[in-house]
């Protein structure tokens, strides 16, 4: 097998749990060398509400969301946005290497096994982006891990998020409206929203708020990186 990222040969280092059948054996698409370049995030190492790497228990952004909008943020991410993740997203999203959607399959699949929700949805690409790129990067990354229900539609923004500075991102107005599907909210007591990267949290807050207006409660969010 070859690493999907660097094309070097890949040896699966199975854990004891996997070898003894306690955990499912999921082949890795990422070699040990590439894996060593990732920084794993956790609630213990950072903000307990969004996994931001800080010394305090709750970061300033999350405190602000609570104070200003009465939102108790509930976000998890797997990896810190470092140079490795930056170049991954450049190849995947900017250069359109769709095979890279599978690079973190093992990590995402394992996370999905330990975190259960009644409904899982995602931040969709806007129509303009979809036409330009030819695929929806968030859907491609998660659709074979979670049973995804489209709940949101994204309007085309004046400027792509990546070209905005932090202040501009925080000022961005609501860009989501609800997808016209018939989901019975009364049976959905918890909902997860997926995205690829979490920066200021503003995109997720807009997505949350669109779903809250529709009547959803217990909303958590997840991104591969932050
Ligand atoms: Zn590699
Ligand atoms: Zn936080």
XYZ file of N, CA and C and ligand atoms in Angstrom:
680
model
N 0.823 -1.213 0.000
C 0.000 0.000 0.000
C 0.851 1.254 0.000
N 0.305 2.317 -0.580
C 1.055 3.581 -0.626
C 0.336 4.668 0.160
N 1.137 5.566 0.722
C 0.568 6.717 1.442
C -0.104 7.634 0.416
N -1.334 8.025 0.675
C -2.061 8.893 -0.259
C -1.451 10.281 -0.327
N -0.691 10.649 0.688
C -0.119 11.986 0.709
C 1.247 12.064 0.022
N 2.172 11.167 0.390
C 3.544 11.280 -0.138
C 3.911 10.159 -1.092
N 3.029 9.169 -1.251
C 3.235 8.076 -2.190
C 4.324 7.073 -1.763
N 4.885 7.234 -0.589
C 5.833 6.233 -0.097
C 5.067 5.005 0.375
N 5.790 3.872 0.438
C 5.057 2.668 0.840
C 4.659 2.767 2.308
N 3.567 2.111 2.611
C 2.920 2.295 3.907
C 2.743 0.946 4.583
N 3.160 0.868 5.839
C 2.959 -0.349 6.615
C 1.949 -0.023 7.706
N 0.893 -0.814 7.785
C -0.090 -0.576 8.843
C 0.441 -1.095 10.172
N 0.604 -0.195 11.127
C 1.026 -0.614 12.464
C -0.217 -0.879 13.294
N -0.682 -2.123 13.285
C -1.921 -2.424 14.006
C -1.690 -2.367 15.512
N -2.658 -1.816 16.221
C -2.566 -1.783 17.680
C -2.985 -3.146 18.219
N -2.685 -3.399 19.484
C -3.081 -4.685 20.083
C -4.588 -4.866 20.049
N -5.306 -3.758 20.308
C -6.773 -3.815 20.291
C -7.282 -4.244 18.915
N -6.621 -3.738 17.872
C -7.034 -4.093 16.514
C -6.675 -5.554 16.217
N -5.475 -5.948 16.641
C -5.023 -7.324 16.370
C -5.882 -8.357 17.090
N -6.369 -8.010 18.275
C -7.189 -8.961 19.036
C -8.689 -8.804 18.751
N -9.014 -7.959 17.772
C -10.409 -7.830 17.358
C -11.272 -7.010 18.295
N -10.641 -6.282 19.245
C -11.419 -5.428 20.159
C -11.835 -4.167 19.395
N -10.953 -3.721 18.517
C -11.268 -2.583 17.654
C -11.224 -3.052 16.205
N -12.067 -2.421 15.387
C -12.116 -2.756 13.972
C -10.768 -2.454 13.300
N -10.335 -3.293 12.360
C -9.075 -3.035 11.650
C -9.349 -2.159 10.427
N -9.025 -0.884 10.545
C -9.241 0.045 9.434
C -7.870 0.398 8.850
N -7.609 0.072 7.590
C -6.304 0.403 7.013
C -6.075 1.911 6.978
N -4.832 2.312 7.201
C -4.498 3.735 7.198
C -4.151 4.176 5.779
N -4.456 5.413 5.436
C -4.055 5.957 4.137
C -2.859 6.889 4.268
N -2.381 7.046 5.505
C -1.317 8.003 5.801
C -0.148 7.237 6.413
N 1.090 7.492 5.894
C 2.246 6.750 6.409
C 2.704 7.319 7.761
N 3.581 6.614 8.428
C 4.048 7.028 9.751
C 4.793 8.357 9.700
N 5.544 8.571 8.619
C 6.285 9.820 8.509
C 5.323 11.010 8.414
N 4.325 10.901 7.537
C 3.336 11.984 7.409
C 2.584 12.162 8.721
N 2.233 11.058 9.334
C 1.500 11.107 10.610
C 2.298 11.848 11.697
N 3.635 11.685 11.652
C 4.466 12.329 12.682
C 4.444 13.850 12.535
N 3.951 14.343 11.408
C 3.902 15.794 11.198
C 2.577 16.412 11.671
N 1.702 15.582 12.207
C 0.416 16.085 12.694
C 0.474 16.414 14.178
N -0.260 17.431 14.579
C -0.379 17.747 16.008
C -1.809 17.423 16.430
N -1.928 16.457 17.332
C -3.254 16.003 17.755
C -3.824 16.942 18.810
N -5.087 17.332 18.632
C -5.752 18.231 19.586
C -6.618 17.430 20.556
N -6.806 17.982 21.729
C -7.724 17.348 22.678
C -8.217 18.392 23.668
N -9.306 18.068 24.369
C -9.863 18.996 25.360
C -8.882 19.203 26.507
N -8.074 18.184 26.797
C -7.122 18.273 27.921
C -6.010 19.273 27.614
N -5.641 19.386 26.319
C -4.536 20.260 25.948
C -4.985 21.682 25.634
N -6.285 21.927 25.617
C -6.745 23.259 25.235
C -8.113 23.575 25.770
N -8.827 24.424 25.028
C -10.168 24.851 25.425
C -11.108 23.646 25.417
N -11.843 23.480 26.509
C -12.725 22.320 26.606
C -13.954 22.462 25.701
N -14.185 23.675 25.178
C -15.360 23.866 24.324
C -15.049 23.878 22.840
N -13.778 24.096 22.460
C -13.480 24.160 21.017
C -12.120 23.560 20.660
N -11.376 23.056 21.637
C -10.081 22.392 21.420
C -8.964 23.348 20.983
N -9.193 24.655 21.096
C -8.120 25.594 20.757
C -6.968 25.386 21.737
N -5.734 25.402 21.235
C -4.593 25.186 22.110
C -4.336 26.432 22.952
N -4.697 26.338 24.224
C -4.473 27.445 25.171
C -4.208 26.843 26.552
N -3.774 27.671 27.485
C -3.498 27.174 28.833
C -4.751 27.164 29.707
N -5.713 28.037 29.368
C -6.921 28.116 30.195
C -7.877 26.987 29.865
N -8.902 26.880 30.657
C -9.903 25.855 30.424
C -10.856 26.246 29.298
N -11.210 27.537 29.230
C -12.119 28.004 28.178
C -11.497 29.229 27.503
N -11.473 29.225 26.175
C -10.786 30.308 25.462
C -11.661 31.577 25.397
N -11.033 32.676 25.026
C -11.725 33.970 24.947
C -12.879 33.936 23.949
N -12.654 33.291 22.794
C -13.703 33.222 21.763
C -14.955 32.551 22.327
N -14.753 31.425 23.014
C -15.907 30.680 23.544
C -16.612 31.456 24.653
N -15.823 32.177 25.454
C -16.432 33.005 26.509
C -17.272 34.116 25.893
N -16.751 34.670 24.787
C -17.468 35.743 24.095
C -18.783 35.241 23.495
N -18.724 34.041 22.857
C -19.964 33.474 22.291
C -21.011 33.312 23.396
N -20.561 32.884 24.558
C -21.497 32.644 25.646
C -22.118 33.960 26.128
N -21.240 34.956 26.295
C -21.689 36.238 26.820
C -22.608 36.962 25.835
N -22.190 36.963 24.582
C -22.904 37.736 23.568
C -24.137 37.016 23.026
N -24.009 35.710 22.790
C -25.114 34.984 22.131
C -25.692 33.849 22.980
N -25.248 33.727 24.229
C -25.712 32.626 25.111
C -25.494 31.257 24.472
N -24.392 31.126 23.749
C -24.071 29.836 23.124
C -22.950 29.163 23.902
N -23.232 27.927 24.379
C -22.164 27.134 24.983
C -21.567 26.310 23.845
N -20.418 26.754 23.384
C -19.813 26.097 22.227
C -19.499 24.632 22.528
N -19.701 23.784 21.548
C -19.460 22.354 21.714
C -18.778 21.870 20.444
N -17.480 22.124 20.367
C -16.761 21.803 19.127
C -15.555 20.897 19.387
N -15.319 19.976 18.475
C -14.114 19.139 18.549
C -13.399 19.148 17.205
N -12.075 19.065 17.273
C -11.239 18.967 16.075
C -10.183 17.916 16.335
N -9.678 17.320 15.259
C -8.642 16.295 15.450
C -7.224 16.861 15.421
N -6.950 17.777 14.459
C -5.564 18.205 14.274
C -5.412 19.726 14.228
N -4.284 20.176 14.755
C -3.982 21.599 14.700
C -3.692 22.008 13.253
N -4.122 23.205 12.876
C -3.877 23.715 11.520
C -2.416 24.141 11.416
N -1.564 23.215 11.019
C -0.136 23.521 10.896
C 0.272 23.465 9.419
N 1.566 23.447 9.151
C 2.018 23.467 7.754
C 1.573 22.236 6.983
N 1.575 21.106 7.664
C 1.162 19.872 7.001
C -0.308 19.960 6.561
N -1.161 20.390 7.487
C -2.598 20.493 7.188
C -2.829 21.574 6.129
N -2.074 22.661 6.225
C -2.205 23.731 5.231
C -1.924 23.198 3.833
N -0.833 22.444 3.677
C -0.513 21.958 2.330
C -1.473 20.847 1.903
N -1.980 20.107 2.882
C -3.007 19.108 2.552
C -4.225 19.786 1.917
N -4.724 20.829 2.565
C -5.923 21.492 2.039
C -5.649 22.228 0.733
N -4.412 22.675 0.557
C -4.063 23.324 -0.713
C -4.189 22.301 -1.852
N -3.639 21.114 -1.631
C -3.706 20.081 -2.673
C -5.126 19.568 -2.873
N -5.837 19.425 -1.778
C -7.186 18.867 -1.845
C -8.183 19.874 -2.429
N -8.200 21.083 -1.876
C -9.229 22.031 -2.269
C -8.802 22.936 -3.422
N -7.602 23.503 -3.329
C -7.220 24.455 -4.368
C -6.859 23.740 -5.667
N -6.063 22.652 -5.555
C -5.674 21.927 -6.775
C -6.637 20.797 -7.119
N -7.620 20.570 -6.262
C -8.707 19.646 -6.591
C -8.342 18.171 -6.647
N -7.368 17.720 -5.851
C -7.024 16.299 -5.818
C -8.052 15.558 -4.951
N -9.115 15.106 -5.602
C -10.266 14.550 -4.883
C -9.928 13.271 -4.111
N -8.889 12.545 -4.544
C -8.503 11.311 -3.834
C -8.100 11.607 -2.386
N -7.653 12.832 -2.140
C -7.217 13.208 -0.788
C -8.374 13.296 0.202
N -9.601 13.215 -0.295
C -10.767 13.181 0.604
C -10.655 11.999 1.563
N -9.938 10.965 1.135
C -9.831 9.727 1.924
C -8.629 9.711 2.865
N -7.801 10.740 2.828
C -6.529 10.695 3.568
C -6.717 10.413 5.055
N -7.708 11.037 5.665
C -7.898 10.887 7.115
C -9.056 9.956 7.458
N -9.388 9.072 6.531
C -10.547 8.195 6.744
C -10.475 7.475 8.088
N -9.309 6.905 8.388
C -9.188 6.129 9.626
C -9.486 6.978 10.863
N -8.929 8.180 10.898
C -9.120 9.069 12.053
C -10.584 9.465 12.202
N -11.196 9.817 11.068
C -12.594 10.272 11.109
C -13.515 9.111 11.481
N -13.233 7.955 10.905
C -14.060 6.785 11.184
C -14.013 6.425 12.672
N -12.806 6.445 13.230
C -12.659 6.115 14.659
C -13.406 7.118 15.530
N -13.284 8.398 15.185
C -13.992 9.432 15.956
C -15.496 9.168 15.897
N -15.985 8.828 14.696
C -17.436 8.632 14.517
C -17.961 7.468 15.361
N -17.106 6.502 15.641
C -17.546 5.338 16.418
C -17.763 5.685 17.891
N -17.061 6.720 18.368
C -17.161 7.074 19.784
C -18.093 8.259 20.052
N -18.631 8.864 19.000
C -19.487 10.042 19.170
C -20.756 9.847 18.357
N -21.863 9.666 19.052
C -23.117 9.350 18.360
C -24.116 10.512 18.418
N -24.779 10.752 17.306
C -25.768 11.835 17.188
C -26.994 11.311 16.438
N -28.145 11.933 16.700
C -29.368 11.523 15.998
C -29.344 11.954 14.533
N -28.644 13.055 14.283
C -28.593 13.577 12.918
C -27.208 14.171 12.675
N -26.646 13.875 11.516
C -25.346 14.452 11.169
C -25.496 15.205 9.850
N -25.101 16.476 9.882
C -25.151 17.278 8.665
C -23.791 17.948 8.450
N -23.692 18.812 7.452
C -22.375 19.366 7.115
C -22.524 20.757 6.517
N -21.393 21.475 6.498
C -21.348 22.800 5.866
C -21.153 22.569 4.368
N -22.173 22.871 3.570
C -22.045 22.572 2.139
C -21.274 23.660 1.403
N -20.777 23.325 0.225
C -20.167 24.335 -0.636
C -21.295 25.168 -1.230
N -21.026 26.444 -1.511
C -22.033 27.255 -2.199
C -22.082 26.791 -3.651
N -23.140 27.163 -4.359
C -23.284 26.759 -5.758
C -22.103 27.196 -6.614
N -21.661 28.418 -6.386
C -20.541 28.960 -7.147
C -19.282 28.134 -6.955
N -18.989 27.799 -5.694
C -17.806 26.992 -5.390
C -17.905 25.592 -5.979
N -19.123 25.051 -5.897
C -19.346 23.703 -6.398
C -19.064 23.648 -7.898
N -19.533 24.653 -8.608
C -19.319 24.709 -10.066
C -17.833 24.874 -10.378
N -17.196 25.742 -9.628
C -15.790 26.045 -9.857
C -14.903 24.828 -9.608
N -15.179 24.119 -8.489
C -14.314 23.027 -8.058
C -14.738 21.677 -8.631
N -16.022 21.534 -8.865
C -16.521 20.266 -9.408
C -16.869 19.242 -8.346
N -16.555 19.534 -7.096
C -16.955 18.630 -6.012
C -17.102 19.425 -4.722
N -17.820 18.823 -3.755
C -18.006 19.462 -2.463
C -17.006 18.843 -1.480
N -15.956 19.574 -1.107
C -14.876 18.967 -0.314
C -15.322 18.422 1.046
N -16.268 19.080 1.693
C -16.693 18.602 3.018
C -17.525 17.319 2.867
N -18.436 17.323 1.922
C -19.245 16.120 1.688
C -18.348 14.949 1.299
N -17.399 15.176 0.406
C -16.503 14.101 -0.050
C -15.713 13.509 1.115
N -15.314 14.368 2.049
C -14.474 13.924 3.155
C -15.253 13.074 4.171
N -16.546 13.369 4.330
C -17.297 12.741 5.412
C -18.381 11.743 4.985
N -18.759 11.725 3.708
C -19.967 10.968 3.349
C -19.829 9.456 3.550
N -18.600 8.926 3.511
C -18.489 7.475 3.741
C -18.165 7.153 5.205
N -18.150 8.191 6.049
C -17.925 7.985 7.486
C -19.248 8.131 8.237
N -20.020 9.149 7.871
C -21.299 9.434 8.545
C -22.446 9.288 7.544
N -23.639 9.070 8.089
C -24.838 9.087 7.272
C -25.300 10.548 7.226
N -24.946 11.245 6.164
C -25.155 12.702 6.118
C -26.543 13.084 5.623
N -27.163 14.030 6.322
C -28.434 14.603 5.883
C -28.192 16.066 5.538
N -28.416 16.478 4.282
C -28.225 17.897 3.966
C -29.276 18.732 4.696
N -28.830 19.697 5.485
C -29.757 20.545 6.243
C -29.589 22.018 5.880
N -28.437 22.352 5.303
C -28.122 23.760 5.061
C -27.803 24.011 3.590
N -28.116 25.228 3.163
C -27.724 25.674 1.825
C -26.894 26.933 2.030
N -25.757 27.001 1.345
C -24.862 28.143 1.543
C -24.955 29.102 0.366
N -25.141 30.377 0.678
C -25.183 31.401 -0.363
C -23.758 31.731 -0.792
N -23.601 32.192 -2.025
C -22.279 32.610 -2.489
C -21.863 33.886 -1.775
N -20.642 33.908 -1.238
C -20.161 35.087 -0.517
C -19.488 36.035 -1.498
N -19.315 37.282 -1.053
C -18.647 38.266 -1.903
C -17.176 37.922 -2.106
N -16.589 37.287 -1.111
C -15.153 37.023 -1.114
C -14.955 35.659 -0.446
N -14.100 34.776 -0.973
C -13.923 33.483 -0.288
C -13.374 33.664 1.124
N -13.806 32.781 2.051
C -13.365 32.853 3.458
C -11.841 32.940 3.569
N -11.141 32.161 2.738
C -9.680 32.087 2.845
C -9.015 33.433 2.556
N -9.735 34.308 1.832
C -9.128 35.604 1.496
C -9.471 36.690 2.509
N -10.232 36.323 3.523
C -10.624 37.322 4.517
C -9.689 37.288 5.717
N -9.492 38.444 6.327
C -8.721 38.445 7.556
C -9.656 38.104 8.721
N -9.073 37.971 9.894
C -9.843 37.520 11.050
C -11.039 38.444 11.335
N -10.802 39.755 11.242
C -11.870 40.710 11.540
C -13.002 40.575 10.521
N -12.632 40.473 9.238
C -13.647 40.343 8.185
C -14.479 39.070 8.371
N -13.788 37.996 8.797
C -14.496 36.732 9.011
C -15.524 36.851 10.122
N -15.131 37.508 11.186
C -16.053 37.648 12.315
C -17.248 38.523 11.966
N -17.063 39.435 10.993
C -18.140 40.351 10.605
C -19.087 39.742 9.567
N -18.683 38.610 8.970
C -19.481 38.028 7.887
C -20.926 37.799 8.316
N -21.901 38.291 7.531
C -23.308 38.054 7.897
C -23.744 36.618 7.594
N -24.919 36.278 8.056
C -25.461 34.931 7.868
C -25.458 34.541 6.380
N -24.918 33.361 6.064
C -24.867 32.936 4.663
C -25.594 31.606 4.452
N -26.314 31.141 5.491
C -27.003 29.861 5.350
C -28.519 30.023 5.392
N -29.206 29.204 4.636
C -30.627 29.013 4.885
C -30.915 27.518 4.885
N -32.113 27.151 5.318
C -32.405 25.730 5.519
C -32.706 24.997 4.225
N -32.212 23.791 4.129
C -32.476 22.896 3.011
C -33.944 22.475 3.110
N -34.583 22.348 1.952
C -36.020 22.039 2.003
C -36.264 20.526 2.061
N -35.752 19.875 3.102
C -36.099 18.457 3.256
C -36.996 18.305 4.484
N -37.678 17.198 4.550
C -38.645 17.029 5.633
C -38.077 16.177 6.759
N -37.278 16.787 7.607
C -36.729 16.052 8.744
C -37.642 16.271 9.942
N -38.025 15.192 10.598
C -38.882 15.287 11.786
C -38.007 15.655 12.987
N -38.049 16.928 13.347
C -37.173 17.452 14.396
C -37.438 16.767 15.740
N -38.691 16.391 15.984
C -39.042 15.832 17.303
C -38.285 14.538 17.604
N -37.779 13.858 16.560
C -37.051 12.604 16.792
C -35.539 12.835 16.826
N -35.123 14.092 16.637
C -33.680 14.384 16.563
C -33.253 15.191 17.790
N -32.761 14.494 18.783
C -32.407 15.175 20.029
C -30.982 15.693 20.073
N -30.164 15.243 19.136
C -28.798 15.767 19.080
C -28.379 15.829 17.623
N -27.642 16.877 17.311
C -27.233 17.071 15.914
C -25.766 17.480 15.846
N -25.079 16.960 14.845
C -23.669 17.281 14.632
C -23.528 17.980 13.278
N -22.768 19.088 13.283
C -22.468 19.780 12.019
C -20.976 19.593 11.718
N -20.671 19.162 10.510
C -19.283 18.904 10.130
C -18.753 19.997 9.207
N -17.469 20.326 9.404
C -16.791 21.221 8.464
C -15.357 20.719 8.327
N -14.611 21.267 7.375
C -13.229 20.811 7.225
C -12.277 21.556 8.162
N -12.382 22.897 8.183
C -11.479 23.709 9.022
C -12.309 24.657 9.882
N -11.878 24.842 11.119
C -12.535 25.790 12.037
C -11.524 26.888 12.319
N -11.869 28.128 11.998
C -10.913 29.216 12.239
C -11.431 30.121 13.349
N -12.346 31.011 13.020
C -12.891 31.870 14.081
C -14.129 31.245 14.719
N -14.714 30.277 14.059
C -15.943 29.675 14.561
C -17.193 30.342 14.013
N -17.000 31.415 13.268
C -18.125 32.189 12.770
C -19.020 31.370 11.814
N -18.412 30.612 10.920
C -19.200 29.793 9.984
C -20.086 28.810 10.752
N -19.488 28.169 11.743
C -20.247 27.209 12.537
C -21.364 27.889 13.322
N -21.078 29.098 13.820
C -22.096 29.818 14.586
C -23.300 30.143 13.699
N -23.027 30.556 12.456
C -24.126 30.838 11.528
C -24.925 29.569 11.229
N -24.205 28.468 11.023
C -24.872 27.195 10.730
C -25.731 26.785 11.926
N -25.153 26.907 13.112
C -25.880 26.593 14.356
C -27.148 27.414 14.455
N -26.983 28.715 14.220
C -28.115 29.601 14.426
C -29.237 29.280 13.435
N -28.909 28.948 12.180
C -29.943 28.565 11.199
C -30.700 27.327 11.690
N -29.984 26.388 12.290
C -30.629 25.155 12.763
C -31.411 25.378 14.057
N -30.916 26.295 14.884
C -31.631 26.614 16.125
C -32.969 27.271 15.821
N -32.965 28.159 14.843
C -34.212 28.835 14.444
C -35.218 27.790 13.957
N -34.699 26.737 13.320
C -35.582 25.667 12.829
C -36.082 24.775 13.961
N -35.522 24.962 15.168
C -36.012 24.204 16.323
C -35.058 23.148 16.863
N -33.880 23.022 16.271
C -32.933 22.021 16.765
C -32.274 22.466 18.059
N -32.003 21.472 18.920
C -31.290 21.730 20.172
C -30.112 20.764 20.255
N -29.268 20.931 21.256
C -28.101 20.056 21.449
C -27.270 19.935 20.172
N -26.761 21.084 19.730
C -25.984 21.120 18.495
C -24.497 21.102 18.828
N -23.777 20.146 18.264
C -22.323 20.104 18.395
C -21.712 20.212 17.003
N -20.448 20.611 16.988
C -19.789 20.776 15.694
C -18.439 20.073 15.706
N -17.956 19.736 14.517
C -16.700 18.996 14.391
C -15.987 19.441 13.114
N -14.661 19.532 13.204
C -13.879 19.789 11.984
C -12.614 18.959 12.048
N -12.095 18.609 10.882
C -10.853 17.840 10.856
C -9.745 18.618 11.552
N -9.707 19.927 11.250
C -8.620 20.744 11.780
C -9.129 22.066 12.334
N -8.282 22.675 13.169
C -8.585 24.018 13.630
C -7.276 24.727 14.003
Zn 3.215 9.782 3.690
Zn -12.786 27.720 22.890
